[in-house]
Coordinates of C-alpha atoms in Angstrom, one line a residue:
X1 CA 87.4 -38.8 -41.1
X2 CA 90.1 -36.2 -40.4
X3 CA 91.2 -35.9 -36.9
X4 CA 89.9 -32.6 -35.5
X5 CA 92.7 -30.3 -34.5
X6 CA 91.7 -29.7 -30.9
X7 CA 93.8 -28.9 -27.9
X8 CA 93.3 -30.9 -24.7
X9 CA 92.8 -27.6 -22.9
X10 CA 90.6 -26.0 -25.5
X11 CA 88.1 -25.1 -22.8
X12 CA 90.3 -24.0 -20.0
X13 CA 88.6 -23.6 -16.7
X14 CA 90.0 -22.5 -13.3
X15 CA 89.0 -25.7 -11.5
X16 CA 88.6 -23.9 -8.2
X17 CA 86.4 -25.5 -5.6
X18 CA 85.2 -22.0 -4.6
X19 CA 85.0 -19.0 -6.9
X20 CA 83.3 -16.0 -5.6
X21 CA 82.9 -14.6 -9.1
X22 CA 81.0 -17.7 -10.3
X23 CA 78.8 -17.7 -7.1
X24 CA 78.0 -14.0 -7.8
X25 CA 77.0 -14.8 -11.4
X26 CA 74.6 -17.6 -10.1
X27 CA 73.2 -15.4 -7.3
X28 CA 70.4 -13.9 -9.5
X29 CA 69.1 -17.4 -10.0
X30 CA 69.1 -18.1 -6.3
X31 CA 67.7 -14.7 -5.2
X32 CA 64.0 -15.7 -5.7
X33 CA 64.6 -18.5 -3.2
X34 CA 66.4 -16.5 -0.6
X35 CA 64.1 -17.5 2.3
X36 CA 64.5 -21.1 1.5
X37 CA 68.3 -20.7 1.8
X38 CA 67.8 -18.7 5.0
X39 CA 65.8 -21.6 6.4
X40 CA 68.5 -24.1 5.4
X41 CA 71.2 -22.0 7.1
X42 CA 69.1 -21.7 10.3
X43 CA 68.7 -25.5 10.3
X44 CA 72.5 -25.9 9.9
X45 CA 73.0 -23.7 12.9
X46 CA 70.8 -26.1 15.0
X47 CA 72.8 -29.1 13.6
X48 CA 76.1 -27.5 14.5
X49 CA 74.8 -26.8 18.0
X50 CA 73.6 -30.4 18.4
X51 CA 77.0 -31.7 17.1
X52 CA 78.9 -29.7 19.8
X53 CA 76.4 -30.6 22.5
X54 CA 77.4 -34.3 22.7
X55 CA 81.1 -34.0 23.7
X56 CA 80.2 -31.2 26.1
X57 CA 77.5 -33.4 27.7
X58 CA 80.1 -36.2 28.1
X59 CA 82.5 -33.9 29.8
X60 CA 79.8 -32.6 32.1
X61 CA 78.6 -36.1 32.9
X62 CA 82.1 -37.4 33.7
X63 CA 83.3 -34.4 35.7
X64 CA 80.2 -33.4 37.6
X65 CA 78.1 -36.6 38.0
X66 CA 80.3 -39.7 37.7
X67 CA 83.5 -38.1 39.2
X68 CA 82.3 -35.0 41.0
X69 CA 85.5 -34.8 43.1
X70 CA 87.4 -33.8 39.9
X71 CA 85.3 -30.8 39.2
X72 CA 87.0 -28.8 41.9
X73 CA 90.3 -29.2 40.1
X74 CA 89.0 -28.1 36.7
X75 CA 91.1 -25.0 35.8
X76 CA 89.5 -24.4 32.4
X77 CA 87.6 -21.2 31.5
X78 CA 84.6 -23.4 31.0
X79 CA 84.3 -24.3 34.7
X80 CA 81.8 -21.5 35.6
X81 CA 79.5 -22.6 32.8
X82 CA 79.5 -26.3 33.9
X83 CA 79.1 -25.2 37.6
X84 CA 76.0 -23.2 36.6
X85 CA 74.7 -26.1 34.6
X86 CA 75.2 -28.6 37.5
X87 CA 73.3 -26.2 39.8
X88 CA 70.3 -26.2 37.5
X89 CA 70.2 -30.0 37.2
X90 CA 70.8 -30.4 41.0
X91 CA 67.6 -28.5 41.5
X92 CA 65.7 -31.3 39.7
X93 CA 67.4 -34.1 41.7
X94 CA 70.4 -34.7 43.9
X95 CA 70.5 -38.4 42.9
X96 CA 73.3 -39.0 40.4
X97 CA 71.2 -41.7 38.7
X98 CA 68.4 -39.2 38.1
X99 CA 70.9 -36.6 37.0
X100 CA 72.2 -39.0 34.4
X101 CA 68.7 -39.6 33.2
X102 CA 68.2 -35.9 32.8
X103 CA 71.4 -35.6 30.7
X104 CA 70.3 -38.7 28.7
X105 CA 66.9 -37.1 28.1
X106 CA 68.7 -33.9 26.9
X107 CA 70.8 -36.0 24.5
X108 CA 67.8 -37.9 23.2
X109 CA 65.9 -34.6 22.6
X110 CA 69.0 -33.2 20.9
X111 CA 69.1 -36.3 18.7
X112 CA 65.5 -36.0 17.8
X113 CA 65.9 -32.3 16.9
X114 CA 69.0 -33.3 14.8
X115 CA 67.0 -35.9 12.9
X116 CA 64.2 -33.4 12.1
X117 CA 66.6 -30.6 11.3
X118 CA 68.8 -32.8 9.0
X119 CA 65.7 -34.2 7.2
X120 CA 64.3 -30.8 6.7
X121 CA 67.6 -29.3 5.6
X122 CA 68.3 -31.9 3.0
X123 CA 64.7 -31.6 1.7
X124 CA 64.8 -27.8 1.5
X125 CA 68.3 -27.8 0.0
X126 CA 67.5 -30.3 -2.7
X127 CA 64.1 -28.9 -3.5
X128 CA 65.6 -25.4 -3.8
X129 CA 68.5 -26.6 -5.8
X130 CA 66.3 -28.4 -8.4
X131 CA 64.1 -25.4 -8.8
X132 CA 67.1 -23.2 -9.4
X133 CA 68.6 -25.7 -11.9
X134 CA 65.2 -25.7 -13.7
X135 CA 65.5 -21.9 -14.1
X136 CA 69.2 -22.1 -15.1
X137 CA 68.5 -24.8 -17.8
X138 CA 65.6 -22.8 -19.1
X139 CA 67.7 -19.6 -19.3
X140 CA 70.6 -21.3 -21.0
X141 CA 68.4 -23.0 -23.6
X142 CA 66.6 -19.8 -24.4
X143 CA 69.9 -18.0 -24.6
X144 CA 71.3 -20.5 -27.0
X145 CA 68.3 -20.2 -29.3
X146 CA 68.8 -16.5 -29.5
X147 CA 72.4 -16.7 -30.7
X148 CA 73.2 -15.9 -34.3
X149 CA 74.4 -18.6 -36.7
X150 CA 78.0 -17.7 -36.2
X151 CA 77.8 -18.9 -32.6
X152 CA 76.7 -22.4 -33.9
X153 CA 79.5 -22.4 -36.5
X154 CA 82.0 -22.0 -33.6
X155 CA 80.4 -24.3 -31.1
X156 CA 80.0 -28.0 -31.9
X157 CA 76.6 -29.5 -31.2
X158 CA 78.0 -32.0 -28.7
X159 CA 79.5 -29.2 -26.6
X160 CA 76.2 -27.3 -26.5
X161 CA 74.3 -30.5 -25.6
X162 CA 76.8 -31.1 -22.8
X163 CA 76.2 -27.6 -21.4
X164 CA 72.4 -27.9 -21.3
X165 CA 72.5 -31.4 -19.8
X166 CA 75.4 -32.8 -17.8
X167 CA 77.0 -29.4 -17.0
X168 CA 73.7 -28.0 -15.6
X169 CA 73.2 -31.3 -13.6
X170 CA 76.7 -30.8 -12.1
X171 CA 75.8 -27.2 -11.2
X172 CA 73.0 -28.6 -9.0
X173 CA 75.7 -29.7 -6.5
X174 CA 76.5 -26.1 -5.8
X175 CA 73.1 -25.5 -4.4
X176 CA 72.5 -28.9 -2.9
X177 CA 76.0 -29.6 -1.5
X178 CA 77.9 -26.5 -2.1
X179 CA 77.0 -23.2 -0.5
X180 CA 75.3 -24.8 2.6
X181 CA 78.1 -27.4 3.1
X182 CA 80.9 -24.8 2.8
X183 CA 79.1 -22.6 5.3
X184 CA 78.5 -25.5 7.7
X185 CA 82.1 -26.7 7.4
X186 CA 83.6 -23.3 8.0
X187 CA 81.3 -22.7 10.9
X188 CA 82.1 -26.1 12.5
X189 CA 85.8 -25.5 12.2
X190 CA 85.6 -22.1 13.8
X191 CA 83.2 -23.2 16.6
X192 CA 85.2 -26.3 17.4
X193 CA 88.5 -24.3 17.6
X194 CA 86.8 -21.8 20.0
X195 CA 85.6 -24.6 22.3
X196 CA 88.9 -26.4 22.3
X197 CA 90.7 -23.3 23.5
X198 CA 87.8 -22.6 25.9
X199 CA 88.4 -26.0 27.5
X200 CA 92.2 -26.0 27.5
X201 CA 94.4 -23.6 25.5
X202 CA 97.6 -25.6 26.2
X203 CA 96.1 -28.9 24.9
X204 CA 94.5 -27.2 22.0
X205 CA 97.8 -25.7 20.9
X206 CA 99.6 -29.1 21.2
X207 CA 96.8 -30.9 19.4
X208 CA 96.5 -28.5 16.5
X209 CA 100.3 -28.1 16.0
X210 CA 100.0 -30.3 12.9
X211 CA 97.5 -28.0 11.2
X212 CA 100.3 -26.3 9.0
X213 CA 101.2 -29.7 7.7
X214 CA 97.5 -30.4 6.9
X215 CA 97.3 -27.1 5.1
X216 CA 100.5 -27.8 3.1
X217 CA 99.2 -31.3 2.2
X218 CA 95.9 -29.8 1.1
X219 CA 97.6 -27.2 -1.0
X220 CA 99.6 -29.8 -2.9
X221 CA 96.5 -31.9 -3.4
X222 CA 94.6 -28.9 -4.7
X223 CA 97.2 -27.9 -7.3
X224 CA 97.4 -31.4 -8.7
X225 CA 93.7 -31.9 -8.6
X226 CA 93.0 -28.7 -10.5
X227 CA 95.4 -29.6 -13.3
X228 CA 94.1 -33.1 -13.6
X229 CA 90.5 -31.9 -13.5
X230 CA 91.1 -29.5 -16.3
X231 CA 92.5 -32.3 -18.4
X232 CA 89.5 -34.6 -17.6
X233 CA 86.9 -31.9 -18.5
X234 CA 88.6 -31.0 -21.8
X235 CA 88.9 -34.7 -22.8
X236 CA 85.2 -35.3 -21.8
X237 CA 84.2 -32.4 -24.0
X238 CA 86.4 -33.6 -26.9
X239 CA 85.0 -37.1 -26.7
X240 CA 81.4 -35.9 -26.6
X241 CA 81.9 -33.7 -29.7
X242 CA 83.5 -36.6 -31.5
X243 CA 80.7 -39.0 -30.6
X244 CA 78.2 -36.4 -31.9
X245 CA 80.1 -36.0 -35.2
X246 CA 80.3 -39.7 -35.7
X247 CA 76.6 -40.4 -35.0
X248 CA 75.6 -37.4 -37.2
X249 CA 77.9 -38.5 -40.0
X250 CA 77.3 -42.3 -39.7
X251 CA 76.2 -42.6 -43.3
X252 CA 79.5 -41.0 -44.5
X253 CA 81.5 -43.3 -42.3
X254 CA 79.7 -46.4 -43.5
X255 CA 79.7 -45.3 -47.2
X256 CA 83.5 -44.9 -47.1
X257 CA 84.1 -47.9 -44.8
X258 CA 86.0 -45.9 -42.2
X259 CA 84.5 -47.7 -39.2
X260 CA 87.8 -49.2 -38.1
X261 CA 89.6 -45.9 -38.3
X262 CA 86.7 -44.2 -36.5
X263 CA 86.7 -46.8 -33.7
X264 CA 90.5 -46.5 -33.4
X265 CA 90.3 -42.8 -32.9
X266 CA 87.4 -43.2 -30.4
X267 CA 89.4 -45.9 -28.5
X268 CA 92.5 -43.6 -28.4
X269 CA 90.6 -40.7 -26.9
X270 CA 88.5 -42.9 -24.6
X271 CA 91.8 -44.4 -23.3
X272 CA 93.2 -40.9 -22.7
X273 CA 90.0 -40.0 -20.7
X274 CA 90.3 -43.2 -18.6
X275 CA 94.0 -42.4 -17.8
X276 CA 93.1 -38.9 -16.8
X277 CA 90.3 -40.2 -14.5
X278 CA 92.7 -42.8 -13.0
X279 CA 95.3 -40.1 -12.2
X280 CA 92.5 -38.0 -10.5
X281 CA 91.5 -41.1 -8.4
X282 CA 95.1 -41.7 -7.5
X283 CA 95.6 -38.1 -6.3
X284 CA 92.4 -38.2 -4.4
X285 CA 93.1 -41.6 -2.8
X286 CA 96.4 -40.1 -1.4
X287 CA 94.8 -37.0 0.1
X288 CA 92.1 -38.8 2.2
X289 CA 94.5 -41.2 4.0
X290 CA 96.8 -38.2 4.6
X291 CA 94.0 -36.4 6.4
X292 CA 93.3 -39.5 8.4
X293 CA 97.0 -39.8 9.3
X294 CA 97.1 -36.2 10.7
X295 CA 93.8 -36.9 12.6
X296 CA 95.4 -40.0 14.2
X297 CA 98.5 -38.0 15.1
X298 CA 96.3 -35.4 16.8
X299 CA 94.5 -38.2 18.8
X300 CA 97.9 -39.5 19.9
X301 CA 98.8 -36.0 21.2
X302 CA 95.6 -36.0 23.3
X303 CA 96.6 -39.3 24.9
X304 CA 100.3 -38.4 25.5
X305 CA 100.2 -34.7 26.4
X306 CA 96.6 -34.9 27.8
X307 CA 97.8 -37.5 30.3
X308 CA 100.7 -35.2 31.5
X309 CA 98.3 -32.3 31.8
X310 CA 95.9 -34.5 33.8
X311 CA 98.6 -35.6 36.2
X312 CA 99.7 -32.0 36.6
X313 CA 96.1 -31.0 37.4
X314 CA 95.7 -28.8 34.3
X315 CA 92.8 -30.7 32.8
X316 CA 90.2 -33.2 33.9
X317 CA 89.3 -36.6 32.4
X318 CA 86.1 -35.1 31.0
X319 CA 88.2 -32.5 29.1
X320 CA 90.3 -35.2 27.6
X321 CA 87.2 -37.1 26.5
X322 CA 85.6 -33.9 25.1
X323 CA 88.8 -33.2 23.2
X324 CA 88.7 -36.7 21.7
X325 CA 85.2 -36.1 20.3
X326 CA 85.7 -32.5 19.4
X327 CA 88.8 -33.5 17.4
X328 CA 86.6 -35.6 15.2
X329 CA 84.3 -32.6 14.7
X330 CA 87.3 -30.5 13.7
X331 CA 88.6 -33.0 11.1
X332 CA 85.2 -33.9 9.8
X333 CA 84.9 -30.8 7.6
X334 CA 88.3 -31.6 6.1
X335 CA 87.0 -35.1 5.3
X336 CA 83.9 -33.6 3.8
X337 CA 86.0 -31.4 1.5
X338 CA 88.1 -34.3 0.5
X339 CA 85.0 -36.4 -0.3
X340 CA 83.2 -33.7 -2.2
X341 CA 86.2 -32.0 -3.7
X342 CA 85.8 -33.5 -7.2
X343 CA 82.0 -33.1 -7.1
X344 CA 82.2 -29.4 -6.1
X345 CA 85.1 -28.8 -8.5
X346 CA 83.1 -30.3 -11.3
X347 CA 80.1 -28.2 -10.3
X348 CA 82.2 -25.0 -10.3
X349 CA 83.8 -25.8 -13.6
X350 CA 80.4 -26.5 -15.2
X351 CA 79.1 -23.3 -13.7
X352 CA 82.0 -21.4 -15.3
X353 CA 81.4 -23.0 -18.7
X354 CA 77.7 -22.2 -18.5
X355 CA 78.4 -18.6 -17.5
X356 CA 80.6 -18.4 -20.6
X357 CA 77.6 -19.4 -22.7
X358 CA 75.4 -16.8 -21.0
X359 CA 78.2 -14.2 -21.5
X360 CA 78.2 -14.8 -25.2
X361 CA 76.8 -11.6 -26.9
X362 CA 76.6 -13.0 -30.4
X363 CA 72.9 -12.2 -30.7
X364 CA 71.3 -10.3 -33.5
X365 CA 70.0 -7.3 -31.6
X366 CA 66.2 -6.8 -31.4
X367 CA 64.8 -3.5 -32.6
X368 CA 64.1 -1.1 -29.6
X369 CA 60.7 0.0 -31.0
X370 CA 59.9 -2.6 -33.7
X371 CA 58.0 -1.2 -36.7
X372 CA 54.9 -2.9 -38.2
X373 CA 55.8 -4.9 -41.2
X374 CA 53.4 -4.3 -44.1
X375 CA 54.5 -6.0 -47.3
X376 CA 51.5 -4.7 -49.2
X377 CA 53.0 -1.2 -49.2
X378 CA 53.7 0.2 -52.6
X379 CA 57.2 0.2 -53.9
X380 CA 60.0 -2.4 -53.9
X381 CA 59.4 -5.2 -51.4
X382 CA 63.1 -6.1 -51.1
X383 CA 66.0 -3.8 -51.5
X384 CA 69.8 -4.5 -51.2
X385 CA 71.5 -1.1 -51.1
X386 CA 75.3 -1.3 -51.5
X387 CA 75.6 -4.2 -49.1
X388 CA 78.9 -5.5 -47.9
X389 CA 79.0 -8.6 -45.7
X390 CA 81.6 -10.9 -44.1
X391 CA 81.2 -13.9 -41.8
X392 CA 84.6 -13.5 -40.1
X393 CA 85.0 -9.8 -40.3
X394 CA 87.9 -10.2 -42.7
X395 CA 86.9 -11.9 -46.0
X396 CA 84.0 -10.3 -47.7
X397 CA 81.4 -12.7 -49.3
X398 CA 79.2 -9.9 -50.6
X399 CA 80.7 -6.8 -52.2
X400 CA 78.7 -3.6 -52.8
X401 CA 75.6 -5.6 -53.7
X402 CA 72.6 -3.6 -54.9
X403 CA 69.3 -4.8 -56.4
X404 CA 65.5 -4.5 -55.8
X405 CA 62.6 -6.9 -56.0
X406 CA 59.2 -5.6 -56.8
X407 CA 56.0 -7.1 -55.2
X408 CA 55.0 -10.3 -56.9
X409 CA 58.2 -10.6 -58.8
X410 CA 60.0 -13.9 -59.3
X411 CA 63.8 -13.6 -59.0
X412 CA 66.3 -16.4 -59.6
X413 CA 69.9 -16.1 -58.2
X414 CA 72.5 -18.2 -59.9
X415 CA 76.3 -18.5 -59.7
X416 CA 79.1 -20.9 -58.9
X417 CA 79.5 -22.3 -55.4
X418 CA 80.8 -19.6 -53.1
X419 CA 79.3 -16.8 -55.2
X420 CA 77.3 -15.6 -52.1
X421 CA 73.8 -16.8 -53.1
X422 CA 72.9 -18.3 -49.7
X423 CA 74.5 -15.4 -47.9
X424 CA 71.9 -13.2 -49.5
X425 CA 69.2 -15.3 -47.8
X426 CA 71.0 -15.3 -44.5
X427 CA 71.1 -11.5 -44.2
X428 CA 67.6 -11.0 -45.7
X429 CA 66.2 -13.0 -42.8
X430 CA 68.6 -11.4 -40.4
X431 CA 70.5 -14.5 -39.4
X432 CA 73.4 -12.2 -39.7
X433 CA 73.7 -8.4 -39.9
X434 CA 75.6 -6.6 -42.7
X435 CA 78.7 -4.6 -42.0
X436 CA 77.9 -1.9 -44.6
X437 CA 74.9 -0.8 -46.6
X438 CA 71.2 -1.6 -45.9
X439 CA 68.8 -4.5 -46.5
X440 CA 65.2 -3.2 -46.7
X441 CA 61.9 -5.0 -46.7
X442 CA 58.7 -3.0 -47.5
X443 CA 60.7 0.3 -47.4
X444 CA 62.3 -0.2 -44.0
X445 CA 65.7 -1.4 -42.9
X446 CA 65.3 -5.0 -41.6
X447 CA 66.9 -3.9 -38.4
X448 CA 63.8 -1.9 -37.6
X449 CA 61.5 -4.9 -37.5
X450 CA 61.0 -7.6 -34.9
X451 CA 63.1 -10.6 -35.9
X452 CA 60.1 -12.9 -35.3
X453 CA 57.8 -10.8 -37.5
X454 CA 60.4 -10.4 -40.2
X455 CA 61.0 -14.2 -40.4
X456 CA 57.4 -15.0 -40.3
X457 CA 57.0 -12.9 -43.5
X458 CA 59.7 -14.8 -45.2
X459 CA 59.0 -18.5 -45.9
X460 CA 62.3 -20.3 -46.6
X461 CA 62.5 -23.8 -48.0
X462 CA 66.0 -25.1 -47.7
X463 CA 67.8 -27.9 -49.6
X464 CA 68.1 -29.9 -46.4
X465 CA 64.7 -30.3 -44.7
X466 CA 64.7 -30.8 -40.9
X467 CA 61.9 -32.7 -39.2
X468 CA 61.6 -32.9 -35.5
X469 CA 60.8 -36.0 -33.5
X470 CA 57.2 -35.0 -32.9
X471 CA 53.8 -35.5 -34.6
X472 CA 53.5 -34.6 -38.2
X473 CA 51.0 -31.9 -37.2
X474 CA 53.5 -30.1 -35.0
X475 CA 56.1 -30.4 -37.7
X476 CA 53.8 -28.6 -40.1
X477 CA 52.5 -25.9 -37.9
X478 CA 55.6 -25.5 -35.6
X479 CA 53.7 -24.5 -32.5
X480 CA 51.3 -22.1 -34.3
X481 CA 48.0 -23.2 -32.7
X482 CA 46.0 -20.8 -35.0
X483 CA 46.6 -23.2 -38.0
X484 CA 43.8 -25.7 -38.0
X485 CA 44.0 -29.3 -39.2
X486 CA 41.8 -28.4 -42.1
X487 CA 44.3 -25.7 -43.2
X488 CA 47.2 -28.1 -42.8
X489 CA 45.4 -30.7 -45.0
X490 CA 44.6 -28.1 -47.6
X491 CA 48.2 -27.0 -47.8
X492 CA 49.2 -30.7 -48.1
X493 CA 46.7 -31.1 -50.9
X494 CA 48.0 -28.1 -52.8
X495 CA 51.5 -29.4 -52.8
X496 CA 50.4 -33.0 -53.6
X497 CA 51.4 -34.3 -50.1
X498 CA 48.0 -35.4 -49.1
X499 CA 48.5 -38.9 -50.6
X500 CA 51.6 -39.2 -48.5
X501 CA 49.8 -38.3 -45.3
X502 CA 46.8 -40.5 -46.0
X503 CA 49.2 -43.5 -46.2
X504 CA 50.7 -42.8 -42.8
X505 CA 49.4 -44.4 -39.6
X506 CA 47.5 -41.7 -37.7
X507 CA 47.6 -39.1 -40.5
X508 CA 48.6 -35.8 -38.9
X509 CA 49.1 -37.7 -35.6
X510 CA 51.8 -39.8 -37.2
X511 CA 54.9 -39.7 -35.0
X512 CA 57.9 -38.5 -37.0
X513 CA 61.2 -40.1 -36.2
X514 CA 64.3 -38.1 -35.4
X515 CA 65.3 -35.9 -38.3
X516 CA 62.5 -37.5 -40.3
X517 CA 64.4 -40.7 -40.8
X518 CA 61.3 -42.6 -42.1
X519 CA 60.8 -40.2 -45.0
X520 CA 62.7 -40.0 -48.3
X521 CA 64.3 -36.8 -49.4
X522 CA 61.5 -36.1 -51.8
X523 CA 58.8 -36.7 -49.2
X524 CA 60.5 -34.4 -46.8
X525 CA 60.7 -31.7 -49.5
X526 CA 56.9 -32.1 -50.1
X527 CA 56.3 -31.7 -46.3
X528 CA 58.6 -28.6 -46.3
X529 CA 56.5 -27.0 -49.1
X530 CA 53.3 -27.9 -47.2
X531 CA 54.7 -26.4 -44.0
X532 CA 55.7 -23.1 -45.7
X533 CA 52.3 -22.9 -47.5
X534 CA 50.4 -23.5 -44.2
X535 CA 52.1 -20.4 -42.7
X536 CA 51.2 -18.4 -45.8
X537 CA 54.3 -16.0 -46.0
X538 CA 54.1 -13.1 -48.5
X539 CA 57.8 -13.6 -49.4
X540 CA 59.0 -17.0 -50.5
X541 CA 62.6 -18.1 -50.7
X542 CA 63.6 -21.4 -52.3
X543 CA 67.2 -22.2 -51.5
X544 CA 67.9 -25.0 -54.0
X545 CA 64.7 -26.6 -52.7
X546 CA 64.4 -29.1 -55.5
X547 CA 68.1 -30.1 -55.7
X548 CA 67.6 -33.4 -54.0
X549 CA 64.3 -34.3 -55.6
X550 CA 64.1 -37.0 -58.2
X551 CA 62.6 -36.4 -61.6
X552 CA 59.3 -38.1 -60.8
X553 CA 58.9 -36.2 -57.6
X554 CA 59.8 -32.9 -59.3
X555 CA 57.1 -33.5 -61.9
X556 CA 54.7 -34.1 -59.0
X557 CA 55.4 -30.7 -57.4
X558 CA 56.0 -28.5 -60.4
X559 CA 52.3 -27.5 -60.5
X560 CA 52.3 -27.2 -56.8
X561 CA 55.3 -24.8 -57.0
X562 CA 53.3 -22.7 -59.5
X563 CA 50.5 -22.5 -57.0
X564 CA 52.8 -21.9 -54.1
X565 CA 54.6 -19.0 -55.8
X566 CA 51.4 -17.4 -57.0
X567 CA 50.7 -13.9 -55.6
X568 CA 54.0 -14.0 -53.7
X569 CA 57.4 -12.3 -54.1
X570 CA 59.8 -15.2 -54.7
X571 CA 63.6 -15.5 -54.6
X572 CA 64.9 -18.8 -56.0
X573 CA 68.4 -20.2 -55.6
X574 CA 68.2 -23.2 -57.9
X575 CA 70.2 -25.7 -60.0
X576 CA 67.1 -26.6 -62.0
X577 CA 66.9 -24.9 -65.4
X578 CA 63.1 -25.4 -65.4
X579 CA 62.8 -23.1 -62.4
X580 CA 65.3 -20.5 -63.5
X581 CA 63.8 -20.0 -67.0
X582 CA 60.4 -19.1 -65.5
X583 CA 61.9 -16.3 -63.4
X584 CA 61.0 -12.7 -64.2
X585 CA 64.7 -11.8 -63.7
X586 CA 67.9 -13.7 -63.1
X587 CA 70.6 -12.3 -60.9
X588 CA 74.1 -13.7 -61.7
X589 CA 76.5 -13.7 -58.8
X590 CA 80.3 -14.1 -59.0
X591 CA 82.6 -13.9 -56.0
X592 CA 80.1 -11.9 -54.0
X593 CA 79.4 -9.4 -56.7
X594 CA 76.4 -8.9 -58.9
X595 CA 77.6 -9.4 -62.5
X596 CA 74.5 -9.7 -64.7
X597 CA 70.8 -9.2 -64.5
X598 CA 68.1 -10.1 -67.0
X599 CA 65.8 -12.8 -68.3
X600 CA 67.0 -16.2 -69.5
X601 CA 66.9 -15.2 -73.1
X602 CA 68.5 -11.8 -72.5
X603 CA 71.4 -13.3 -70.6
X604 CA 72.0 -16.0 -73.2
X605 CA 72.1 -13.3 -75.9
X606 CA 74.5 -11.2 -73.9
X607 CA 77.0 -14.1 -74.1
X608 CA 78.5 -13.3 -70.6
X609 CA 78.9 -15.2 -67.3
X610 CA 75.4 -16.6 -67.4
X611 CA 76.0 -18.1 -70.9
X612 CA 79.1 -19.9 -69.6
X613 CA 77.1 -21.2 -66.5
X614 CA 74.4 -22.3 -68.9
X615 CA 76.8 -24.2 -71.0
X616 CA 78.5 -25.9 -68.0
X617 CA 75.5 -26.6 -65.7
X618 CA 72.1 -26.2 -67.4
X619 CA 72.4 -27.2 -71.1
X620 CA 72.5 -30.9 -70.1
X621 CA 69.1 -30.5 -68.3
X622 CA 67.5 -28.9 -71.3
X623 CA 69.0 -31.6 -73.6
X624 CA 67.7 -34.4 -71.3
X625 CA 64.2 -33.0 -71.2
X626 CA 63.7 -30.1 -73.5
X627 CA 60.0 -30.0 -72.9
X628 CA 60.1 -29.5 -69.2
X629 CA 59.9 -26.0 -67.9
X630 CA 59.8 -24.6 -71.4

């Protein structure tokens, strides 16, 4: 297999741990759960208050109950508050032991409230997050299904699967450990700073003198982490796409014996991913000890300068103890960020990648006021009127194409590979829109119809039949509950697939394996005919539908095809001469242009392009079996 030419940064993302724009894009998903978020924020306020209560209670206990003689020398702005609190407790009891019991009771009550609030907050945050993620996943999957085929040409399957699965799971962290945690951390930093300066401005300034160094350390870590993270995410996406390609094309790999080369490529890219992860771990492992080092330095400042302030009568022992515990509350949010940085960064990057999918506008637009589709209307049922079409906007694959198909007419389209045969089917069913000209069905431009109604009127049987990992019944009716089992079996009987079904365990309840792996190509084609017949479309398109069927199977379904095509308008793209010769008209395509139109006999007599195609591709079929299809 050729090595895909992909850049490591082919899916560049910002890697920011907080991006207001991304949060704004996700806000509509969270809006229905606003009151749940509000409840979570209120609970976090209680948790913040309970966290601050403990060091303040320790200061109060030491300065007012255990060493009450020190309270008179407390110069802090907090002294009036603690005096007022001591008066309230003194009204309960003058006994220090009883006063300690009151404070202990307050702390136990605060601990109980903390337990209940924390339990409730975690439950609400996770429940809300999972419901939002359910909505996001549903929206993304529906959005992907509405993209036109060009979108899938440009986005590997592995990448799209990653978006709907692991990327959306990562986004869950934004709602379970993102918005709430960031709010809580910022609030704790602000409240803790305020209390530190409230207790002792001079000690607070000394203690927090190292904050600029912490900020610089964090900035260095952030820049390195963003670059490493972008590399990791790009290499994960590259490896996922390669795995999908290898599994999908495993038969080609084994047929050509390229397992060793494929494994070597996988090992190379897997090794690069491992090295990127290790660099991220190394960078992260340096940041966390750095924060701990600054925290230890701040604690040392409390001991050294706090002692001098205490000797000078500027603070009390209780203030020093409160500072010690409050310092932990100040650095705890920094530790939280360091611990969750990669998680939240991954969540933000995944959210950015998902919003890019949601921003993709490559959807075939739906008609504003869809017209009713009535194929029984008199006149041509299909019309191509000076159609020009290009997949990439530069190279035209259909050039000024015009033809009409009358109701009940059987049209065969032939031409060399790349002549534009399949493109005709793509724009007829509005998988793509034309750049110039019009495609009309039943007298109206196809853009005037609902895409669903238009495609239901066109039964397409492709060369490659896809079966889902579901029951055979669901593979035949594709969710249309109005089709009964009796109708399904009748359709199977008419295309000679009833014997196949009768030999399966469970009949219509038979569980089909992924991509119909348990069926042969011929059997899958029979089931495709049965599926199309069961939906009873007025227009039938056979896109080389018998190209992969062996001679015995083709003989089996020739009569079924006759019945399938009866009373329908049919367009056939085929390599089988037996099918082409029975067409009412043959359209000969060459390099996107209509070159010749006529019956088999007329075109042979004209001695033009069709005659040369016949000599190159079809004469051998006629020689091998001159009686078939005559």
